[in-house]
PDB file of C-alpha atoms and ligand atoms in Angstrom:
ATOM      1  CA  MET A  17      -7.920 -17.629  29.038  1.00  0.00           C
ATOM      2  CA  ASN A  18     -10.106 -15.772  26.552  1.00  0.00           C
ATOM      3  CA  LEU A  19     -10.906 -15.716  22.543  1.00  0.00           C
ATOM      4  CA  SER A  20     -11.450 -12.339  21.060  1.00  0.00           C
ATOM      5  CA  PRO A  21     -12.462 -13.317  16.883  1.00  0.00           C
ATOM      6  CA  SER A  22     -11.091 -10.805  14.644  1.00  0.00           C
ATOM      7  CA  LEU A  23     -13.670 -10.082  12.247  1.00  0.00           C
ATOM      8  CA  LEU A  24     -11.665  -9.444   9.912  1.00  0.00           C
ATOM      9  CA  SER A  25     -11.315 -12.876   8.545  1.00  0.00           C
ATOM     10  CA  ALA A  26     -15.269 -12.675   8.428  1.00  0.00           C
ATOM     11  CA  ASP A  27     -17.377 -11.999   5.010  1.00  0.00           C
ATOM     12  CA  PHE A  28     -18.347  -8.164   5.283  1.00  0.00           C
ATOM     13  CA  GLY A  29     -20.969  -9.286   3.321  1.00  0.00           C
ATOM     14  CA  ASN A  30     -22.455 -10.792   6.525  1.00  0.00           C
ATOM     15  CA  LEU A  31     -20.319  -8.599   9.036  1.00  0.00           C
ATOM     16  CA  ARG A  32     -23.148  -9.218  12.166  1.00  0.00           C
ATOM     17  CA  ALA A  33     -25.209 -12.813  11.473  1.00  0.00           C
ATOM     18  CA  GLU A  34     -20.864 -14.007  11.700  1.00  0.00           C
ATOM     19  CA  ALA A  35     -20.481 -11.720  14.836  1.00  0.00           C
ATOM     20  CA  ARG A  36     -23.126 -13.102  16.328  1.00  0.00           C
ATOM     21  CA  GLU A  37     -22.463 -16.740  15.886  1.00  0.00           C
ATOM     22  CA  VAL A  38     -19.464 -16.310  17.568  1.00  0.00           C
ATOM     23  CA  GLU A  39     -20.673 -14.612  19.968  1.00  0.00           C
ATOM     24  CA  PRO A  40     -20.848 -17.462  22.373  1.00  0.00           C
ATOM     25  CA  LEU A  41     -17.534 -18.846  23.058  1.00  0.00           C
ATOM     26  CA  ALA A  42     -16.511 -14.086  22.150  1.00  0.00           C
ATOM     27  CA  GLU A  43     -15.603 -12.359  25.466  1.00  0.00           C
ATOM     28  CA  TYR A  44     -14.640  -9.260  22.955  1.00  0.00           C
ATOM     29  CA  PHE A  45     -15.505  -8.785  19.407  1.00  0.00           C
ATOM     30  CA  HIS A  46     -11.251  -7.784  17.735  1.00  0.00           C
ATOM     31  CA  ILE A  47     -12.155  -5.006  14.961  1.00  0.00           C
ATOM     32  CA  ASP A  48      -9.106  -4.180  12.734  1.00  0.00           C
ATOM     33  CA  VAL A  49      -8.816  -0.534  11.667  1.00  0.00           C
ATOM     34  CA  MET A  50      -6.700   0.734   9.355  1.00  0.00           C
ATOM     35  CA  ASP A  51      -6.004   3.517   7.722  1.00  0.00           C
ATOM     36  CA  GLY A  52      -3.765   3.112   4.880  1.00  0.00           C
ATOM     37  CA  HIS A  53      -1.086   4.964   5.732  1.00  0.00           C
ATOM     38  CA  PHE A  54       0.094   3.580   9.551  1.00  0.00           C
ATOM     39  CA  VAL A  55      -0.403  -0.043   7.219  1.00  0.00           C
ATOM     40  CA  PRO A  56      -1.263  -0.273   3.688  1.00  0.00           C
ATOM     41  CA  ASN A  57      -4.173  -1.563   3.894  1.00  0.00           C
ATOM     42  CA  LEU A  58      -7.736   0.477   3.911  1.00  0.00           C
ATOM     43  CA  MET A  59     -10.152  -1.328   6.997  1.00  0.00           C
ATOM     44  CA  ILE A  60     -13.414  -0.572   8.895  1.00  0.00           C
ATOM     45  CA  GLY A  61     -13.596   2.836   9.802  1.00  0.00           C
ATOM     46  CA  PRO A  62     -16.331   3.824  12.295  1.00  0.00           C
ATOM     47  CA  PRO A  63     -19.732   4.147  11.093  1.00  0.00           C
ATOM     48  CA  VAL A  64     -19.408   0.421  10.277  1.00  0.00           C
ATOM     49  CA  VAL A  65     -18.507  -0.128  13.975  1.00  0.00           C
ATOM     50  CA  ASN A  66     -20.647   1.619  15.499  1.00  0.00           C
ATOM     51  CA  SER A  67     -24.097   0.188  13.051  1.00  0.00           C
ATOM     52  CA  LEU A  68     -22.674  -3.756  13.962  1.00  0.00           C
ATOM     53  CA  ARG A  69     -23.263  -2.702  17.590  1.00  0.00           C
ATOM     54  CA  ARG A  70     -27.104  -3.165  17.179  1.00  0.00           C
ATOM     55  CA  GLY A  71     -27.797  -6.702  18.082  1.00  0.00           C
ATOM     56  CA  LEU A  72     -24.746  -7.654  19.542  1.00  0.00           C
ATOM     57  CA  LYS A  73     -24.043  -8.170  23.282  1.00  0.00           C
ATOM     58  CA  LYS A  74     -20.189  -9.118  23.546  1.00  0.00           C
ATOM     59  CA  PRO A  75     -18.400  -5.919  23.608  1.00  0.00           C
ATOM     60  CA  PHE A  76     -15.615  -4.234  21.287  1.00  0.00           C
ATOM     61  CA  ASP A  77     -11.677  -4.729  20.941  1.00  0.00           C
ATOM     62  CA  ILE A  78     -10.825  -2.689  18.344  1.00  0.00           C
ATOM     63  CA  HIS A  79      -7.605  -2.541  17.316  1.00  0.00           C
ATOM     64  CA  LEU A  80      -6.870   1.485  15.817  1.00  0.00           C
ATOM     65  CA  MET A  81      -3.794   0.155  12.886  1.00  0.00           C
ATOM     66  CA  ILE A  82      -3.487   4.412  12.254  1.00  0.00           C
ATOM     67  CA  ASP A  83      -1.239   7.244  13.038  1.00  0.00           C
ATOM     68  CA  TYR A  84      -3.807   9.745  14.125  1.00  0.00           C
ATOM     69  CA  PRO A  85      -5.381   8.144  17.333  1.00  0.00           C
ATOM     70  CA  ILE A  86      -6.501  11.014  18.936  1.00  0.00           C
ATOM     71  CA  GLN A  87      -8.106  12.310  16.011  1.00  0.00           C
ATOM     72  CA  TYR A  88     -10.449   9.244  14.981  1.00  0.00           C
ATOM     73  CA  ALA A  89     -11.148   7.336  17.929  1.00  0.00           C
ATOM     74  CA  PRO A  90     -14.035   9.952  19.555  1.00  0.00           C
ATOM     75  CA  ARG A  91     -15.237   8.913  16.458  1.00  0.00           C
ATOM     76  CA  PHE A  92     -16.265   5.147  17.694  1.00  0.00           C
ATOM     77  CA  GLU A  93     -19.431   4.843  19.675  1.00  0.00           C
ATOM     78  CA  VAL A  94     -18.232   2.849  23.084  1.00  0.00           C
ATOM     79  CA  ASN A  95     -18.812   2.645  26.817  1.00  0.00           C
ATOM     80  CA  SER A  96     -17.352   1.166  29.795  1.00  0.00           C
ATOM     81  CA  SER A  97     -17.059  -2.782  28.252  1.00  0.00           C
ATOM     82  CA  ASP A  98     -15.068  -1.541  24.796  1.00  0.00           C
ATOM     83  CA  MET A  99     -11.845  -1.075  24.734  1.00  0.00           C
ATOM     84  CA  ILE A 100      -9.416   1.023  21.967  1.00  0.00           C
ATOM     85  CA  THR A 101      -5.949  -0.286  21.394  1.00  0.00           C
ATOM     86  CA  PHE A 102      -3.295   2.285  19.961  1.00  0.00           C
ATOM     87  CA  HIS A 103      -0.021   1.308  18.533  1.00  0.00           C
ATOM     88  CA  ILE A 104       3.041   3.114  20.216  1.00  0.00           C
ATOM     89  CA  GLU A 105       4.380   3.586  16.796  1.00  0.00           C
ATOM     90  CA  ALA A 106       1.604   6.148  15.809  1.00  0.00           C
ATOM     91  CA  LYS A 107       1.983   9.706  15.814  1.00  0.00           C
ATOM     92  CA  ASP A 108       0.632  10.930  18.543  1.00  0.00           C
ATOM     93  CA  GLU A 109       2.537  11.060  21.714  1.00  0.00           C
ATOM     94  CA  PRO A 110       1.415   7.660  23.933  1.00  0.00           C
ATOM     95  CA  PHE A 111       0.577   9.658  26.689  1.00  0.00           C
ATOM     96  CA  ARG A 112      -1.954  11.942  25.109  1.00  0.00           C
ATOM     97  CA  ALA A 113      -3.550   8.909  23.700  1.00  0.00           C
ATOM     98  CA  ILE A 114      -4.564   7.687  26.310  1.00  0.00           C
ATOM     99  CA  ASP A 115      -5.610   9.973  28.148  1.00  0.00           C
ATOM    100  CA  GLU A 116      -8.075  10.353  25.076  1.00  0.00           C
ATOM    101  CA  ILE A 117      -8.829   7.693  24.925  1.00  0.00           C
ATOM    102  CA  ARG A 118      -9.091   7.331  28.420  1.00  0.00           C
ATOM    103  CA  GLU A 119     -12.037  10.468  28.724  1.00  0.00           C
ATOM    104  CA  LEU A 120     -14.709   8.574  25.360  1.00  0.00           C
ATOM    105  CA  GLY A 121     -15.227   5.962  28.258  1.00  0.00           C
ATOM    106  CA  CYS A 122     -13.605   2.568  27.380  1.00  0.00           C
ATOM    107  CA  LYS A 123     -10.834   0.745  28.289  1.00  0.00           C
ATOM    108  CA  VAL A 124      -7.210   1.497  26.908  1.00  0.00           C
ATOM    109  CA  GLY A 125      -5.173  -0.784  24.939  1.00  0.00           C
ATOM    110  CA  ILE A 126      -1.062   0.005  23.607  1.00  0.00           C
ATOM    111  CA  SER A 127      -0.232  -2.090  20.503  1.00  0.00           C
ATOM    112  CA  LEU A 128       3.144  -2.717  19.265  1.00  0.00           C
ATOM    113  CA  ARG A 129       4.409  -4.008  15.425  1.00  0.00           C
ATOM    114  CA  PRO A 130       7.051  -7.342  16.059  1.00  0.00           C
ATOM    115  CA  ILE A 131      10.050  -5.107  15.829  1.00  0.00           C
ATOM    116  CA  THR A 132       9.753  -2.670  18.276  1.00  0.00           C
ATOM    117  CA  PRO A 133      11.633  -3.318  21.657  1.00  0.00           C
ATOM    118  CA  VAL A 134       8.528  -4.620  23.803  1.00  0.00           C
ATOM    119  CA  THR A 135      10.641  -2.357  26.389  1.00  0.00           C
ATOM    120  CA  ALA A 136       8.854   0.440  24.478  1.00  0.00           C
ATOM    121  CA  VAL A 137       5.381   0.065  26.658  1.00  0.00           C
ATOM    122  CA  PHE A 138       7.002  -0.563  30.067  1.00  0.00           C
ATOM    123  CA  PRO A 139       6.690   2.564  30.668  1.00  0.00           C
ATOM    124  CA  TYR A 140       2.653   3.409  29.999  1.00  0.00           C
ATOM    125  CA  LEU A 141       2.018   0.039  31.968  1.00  0.00           C
ATOM    126  CA  ASP A 142       0.491   2.370  35.015  1.00  0.00           C
ATOM    127  CA  LEU A 143      -2.055   3.414  32.438  1.00  0.00           C
ATOM    128  CA  VAL A 144      -3.318   1.025  30.253  1.00  0.00           C
ATOM    129  CA  ASP A 145      -5.766  -1.752  30.442  1.00  0.00           C
ATOM    130  CA  LEU A 146      -4.505  -4.154  28.262  1.00  0.00           C
ATOM    131  CA  VAL A 147      -0.744  -4.469  25.927  1.00  0.00           C
ATOM    132  CA  LEU A 148      -1.479  -6.187  22.416  1.00  0.00           C
ATOM    133  CA  VAL A 149       1.465  -7.784  21.235  1.00  0.00           C
ATOM    134  CA  MET A 150       1.636  -8.274  17.377  1.00  0.00           C
ATOM    135  CA  SER A 151       2.685 -11.583  16.458  1.00  0.00           C
ATOM    136  CA  VAL A 152       3.123 -10.616  12.579  1.00  0.00           C
ATOM    137  CA  GLU A 153       3.299  -7.174  11.093  1.00  0.00           C
ATOM    138  CA  PRO A 154      -0.023  -5.545  10.896  1.00  0.00           C
ATOM    139  CA  GLY A 155      -2.239  -4.994   7.783  1.00  0.00           C
ATOM    140  CA  PHE A 156      -3.483  -8.570   6.899  1.00  0.00           C
ATOM    141  CA  GLY A 157      -5.031 -11.477   8.245  1.00  0.00           C
ATOM    142  CA  GLY A 158      -3.637 -15.088   7.625  1.00  0.00           C
ATOM    143  CA  GLN A 159       0.315 -14.618   7.961  1.00  0.00           C
ATOM    144  CA  ALA A 160       2.508 -16.777  10.013  1.00  0.00           C
ATOM    145  CA  PHE A 161       2.893 -16.382  13.820  1.00  0.00           C
ATOM    146  CA  MET A 162       6.424 -15.358  14.482  1.00  0.00           C
ATOM    147  CA  SER A 163       7.879 -17.371  17.354  1.00  0.00           C
ATOM    148  CA  ALA A 164       9.972 -14.801  18.890  1.00  0.00           C
ATOM    149  CA  THR A 165       6.492 -13.245  20.223  1.00  0.00           C
ATOM    150  CA  VAL A 166       6.743 -16.047  22.890  1.00  0.00           C
ATOM    151  CA  GLU A 167       9.848 -14.623  24.170  1.00  0.00           C
ATOM    152  CA  ARG A 168       8.687 -11.175  24.052  1.00  0.00           C
ATOM    153  CA  ILE A 169       5.435 -12.043  25.638  1.00  0.00           C
ATOM    154  CA  GLY A 170       7.330 -13.944  28.724  1.00  0.00           C
ATOM    155  CA  LYS A 171       9.700 -10.800  29.226  1.00  0.00           C
ATOM    156  CA  LEU A 172       5.750  -7.585  28.909  1.00  0.00           C
ATOM    157  CA  LYS A 173       4.761 -10.251  31.500  1.00  0.00           C
ATOM    158  CA  ASN A 174       7.228 -10.190  34.373  1.00  0.00           C
ATOM    159  CA  GLU A 175       7.838  -6.055  33.884  1.00  0.00           C
ATOM    160  CA  ILE A 176       3.906  -6.360  34.632  1.00  0.00           C
ATOM    161  CA  GLY A 177       3.927  -8.287  38.013  1.00  0.00           C
ATOM    162  CA  ASP A 178       1.110  -6.989  39.866  1.00  0.00           C
ATOM    163  CA  ARG A 179      -0.835  -4.951  38.152  1.00  0.00           C
ATOM    164  CA  LYS A 180      -4.057  -5.377  36.406  1.00  0.00           C
ATOM    165  CA  VAL A 181      -3.441  -5.358  32.215  1.00  0.00           C
ATOM    166  CA  ILE A 182      -3.945  -8.051  29.902  1.00  0.00           C
ATOM    167  CA  ILE A 183      -1.892  -9.304  27.551  1.00  0.00           C
ATOM    168  CA  SER A 184      -2.994 -10.009  24.475  1.00  0.00           C
ATOM    169  CA  VAL A 185      -1.512 -10.886  21.377  1.00  0.00           C
ATOM    170  CA  ASP A 186      -2.425 -10.863  17.330  1.00  0.00           C
ATOM    171  CA  GLY A 187      -1.252 -12.577  14.297  1.00  0.00           C
ATOM    172  CA  GLY A 188      -1.388 -16.099  13.552  1.00  0.00           C
ATOM    173  CA  ILE A 189      -2.515 -17.977  16.132  1.00  0.00           C
ATOM    174  CA  ASN A 190      -4.077 -20.867  16.330  1.00  0.00           C
ATOM    175  CA  ASP A 191      -4.799 -25.020  17.659  1.00  0.00           C
ATOM    176  CA  LYS A 192      -0.737 -25.244  17.217  1.00  0.00           C
ATOM    177  CA  ASN A 193       0.579 -22.368  18.675  1.00  0.00           C
ATOM    178  CA  ILE A 194      -1.683 -21.137  21.099  1.00  0.00           C
ATOM    179  CA  LEU A 195      -0.908 -23.129  24.219  1.00  0.00           C
ATOM    180  CA  SER A 196       2.982 -21.046  23.589  1.00  0.00           C
ATOM    181  CA  VAL A 197       1.216 -17.541  23.792  1.00  0.00           C
ATOM    182  CA  VAL A 198      -0.690 -18.581  26.594  1.00  0.00           C
ATOM    183  CA  ASP A 199       1.562 -20.681  29.244  1.00  0.00           C
ATOM    184  CA  ALA A 200       4.011 -17.320  28.212  1.00  0.00           C
ATOM    185  CA  GLY A 201       1.138 -15.231  29.949  1.00  0.00           C
ATOM    186  CA  ALA A 202      -1.129 -13.934  27.380  1.00  0.00           C
ATOM    187  CA  GLU A 203      -5.110 -13.701  28.424  1.00  0.00           C
ATOM    188  CA  LEU A 204      -6.649 -12.499  25.629  1.00  0.00           C
ATOM    189  CA  ILE A 205      -5.883 -14.496  22.450  1.00  0.00           C
ATOM    190  CA  VAL A 206      -7.449 -12.703  18.639  1.00  0.00           C
ATOM    191  CA  ALA A 207      -7.810 -15.168  15.792  1.00  0.00           C
ATOM    192  CA  GLY A 208      -9.040 -14.394  12.761  1.00  0.00           C
ATOM    193  CA  SER A 209      -8.090 -17.047   9.999  1.00  0.00           C
ATOM    194  CA  ALA A 210      -8.181 -19.627  12.527  1.00  0.00           C
ATOM    195  CA  ILE A 211     -12.061 -19.457  13.342  1.00  0.00           C
ATOM    196  CA  PHE A 212     -13.477 -17.209  10.071  1.00  0.00           C
ATOM    197  CA  GLY A 213     -11.614 -19.757   8.187  1.00  0.00           C
ATOM    198  CA  GLN A 214     -12.868 -22.702   9.550  1.00  0.00           C
ATOM    199  CA  PRO A 215     -16.710 -23.730   8.353  1.00  0.00           C
ATOM    200  CA  ASP A 216     -17.770 -24.635  11.770  1.00  0.00           C
ATOM    201  CA  ARG A 217     -16.423 -21.679  13.736  1.00  0.00           C
ATOM    202  CA  ILE A 218     -18.043 -22.900  16.919  1.00  0.00           C
ATOM    203  CA  ALA A 219     -16.134 -26.047  16.524  1.00  0.00           C
ATOM    204  CA  ALA A 220     -13.021 -23.986  15.606  1.00  0.00           C
ATOM    205  CA  MET A 221     -13.292 -22.067  18.849  1.00  0.00           C
ATOM    206  CA  THR A 222     -13.697 -24.661  20.692  1.00  0.00           C
ATOM    207  CA  LYS A 223     -10.188 -27.406  19.459  1.00  0.00           C
ATOM    208  CA  LEU A 224      -8.244 -23.443  20.003  1.00  0.00           C
ATOM    209  CA  ILE A 225      -9.746 -23.432  23.757  1.00  0.00           C
ATOM    210  CA  ALA A 226      -9.630 -27.318  24.102  1.00  0.00           C
ATOM    211  CA  ALA A 227      -5.504 -26.763  22.787  1.00  0.00           C
ATOM    212  CA  THR A 228      -4.985 -24.676  26.054  1.00  0.00           C
ATOM    213  CA  ARG A 229      -6.626 -26.243  28.714  1.00  0.00           C
ATOM    214  CA  GLN A 230      -2.445 -27.882  29.391  1.00  0.00           C
ATOM    215  CA  ALA A 231      -1.669 -24.598  30.687  1.00  0.00           C
ATOM    216  CA  GLN A 232      -4.645 -23.924  32.716  1.00  0.00           C
TER     217      GLN A 232
HETATM  218  C1  DX5 B 314      -3.510  -8.245  11.376  1.00  0.00           C
HETATM  219  C2  DX5 B 314      -4.619  -7.972  12.534  1.00  0.00           C
HETATM  220  C3  DX5 B 314      -5.152  -9.061  13.128  1.00  0.00           C
HETATM  221  C4  DX5 B 314      -5.800 -10.432  12.217  1.00  0.00           C
HETATM  222  C5  DX5 B 314      -5.328 -11.622  12.391  1.00  0.00           C
HETATM  223  O1  DX5 B 314      -3.043  -6.146  11.293  1.00  0.00           O
HETATM  224  O2  DX5 B 314      -4.424  -7.078  13.041  1.00  0.00           O
HETATM  225  O3  DX5 B 314      -6.185  -8.735  14.169  1.00  0.00           O
HETATM  226  O4  DX5 B 314      -6.937 -10.542  11.341  1.00  0.00           O
HETATM  227  O5  DX5 B 314      -5.619 -12.643  11.809  1.00  0.00           O
HETATM  228  P1  DX5 B 314      -4.923 -14.541  11.840  1.00  0.00           P
HETATM  229  O6  DX5 B 314      -5.478 -14.429  12.646  1.00  0.00           O
HETATM  230  O7  DX5 B 314      -5.468 -14.235  10.996  1.00  0.00           O
HETATM  231  O8  DX5 B 314      -3.387 -13.909  11.884  1.00  0.00           O
HETATM  232 ZN1   ZN B 315      -5.973  -6.607  15.510  1.00  0.00          ZN
END
C-alpha cells in the first residue's frame, strides 16, 4: 500500500512547501486537474504543475478531470516515473487517449466515476498501468466515501488477475475506511483532506499507514 497525497486540499499559496512536507511518506503527488466542464470546478493547469516540479523528487500522479485529455496531456512535462490518468467518461476515445498519453513517455491510468460500471474499464486492462476508482463524485475534496466502492474494487481486482495493473482509489479516504479498500485490492491510496486537513501531515499519513497494517 502506498499513499498519493492529493494536493487539492493543500494551501495553494504555499504549494511546494506543502508538497515537501508530505514527500517522505508519499509514493506520488496526486494532482487534480479540472476543466469546469467534465466537473463543475476549475483547478490547477499545466504551468502550475510544471513549475511545482522544481525541488520535488517524487513523481506526479496527474488526475485529469477534463473532457479532452488528448489535447491537454502533452502540456504536462512528464517522465517515465510520472502518471497521467484520464477519465473513461471524457469525450476522447479511450484507446486513442491511452496511445497519446503513452507517447508522452509516462505511465497511463484510466479512471471511472462512481456511477460508471466497473466492467467499462475491462477492455483497457492490457493497456494501462493503473485504474483509478473514484469513491466520490469527482470535482471536490472533503466528500464522504461511497461504501459501494469496496465491492467495485474487489470485482476489478478479480478481473485484473495476473496483470501488472495497480488499483488506486480516490475520494473520502480516512483512517476508518482505508483498510476496507486495501483489503479489497487497492494499492495506491489517494487522500486529500485526511492529510492536508490535519495540522501534522506526517502524523496523519502515519495514522493512515498504521490503519492498513492488519491487511498486509
Ligand atoms: C476529487 C479529487 C480527489 C480529492 C480527494 O475530485 O479527485 O483527488 O482531492 O480529496 P479527499 O481525500 O478529501 O476526498
Ligand atoms: Zn483526484
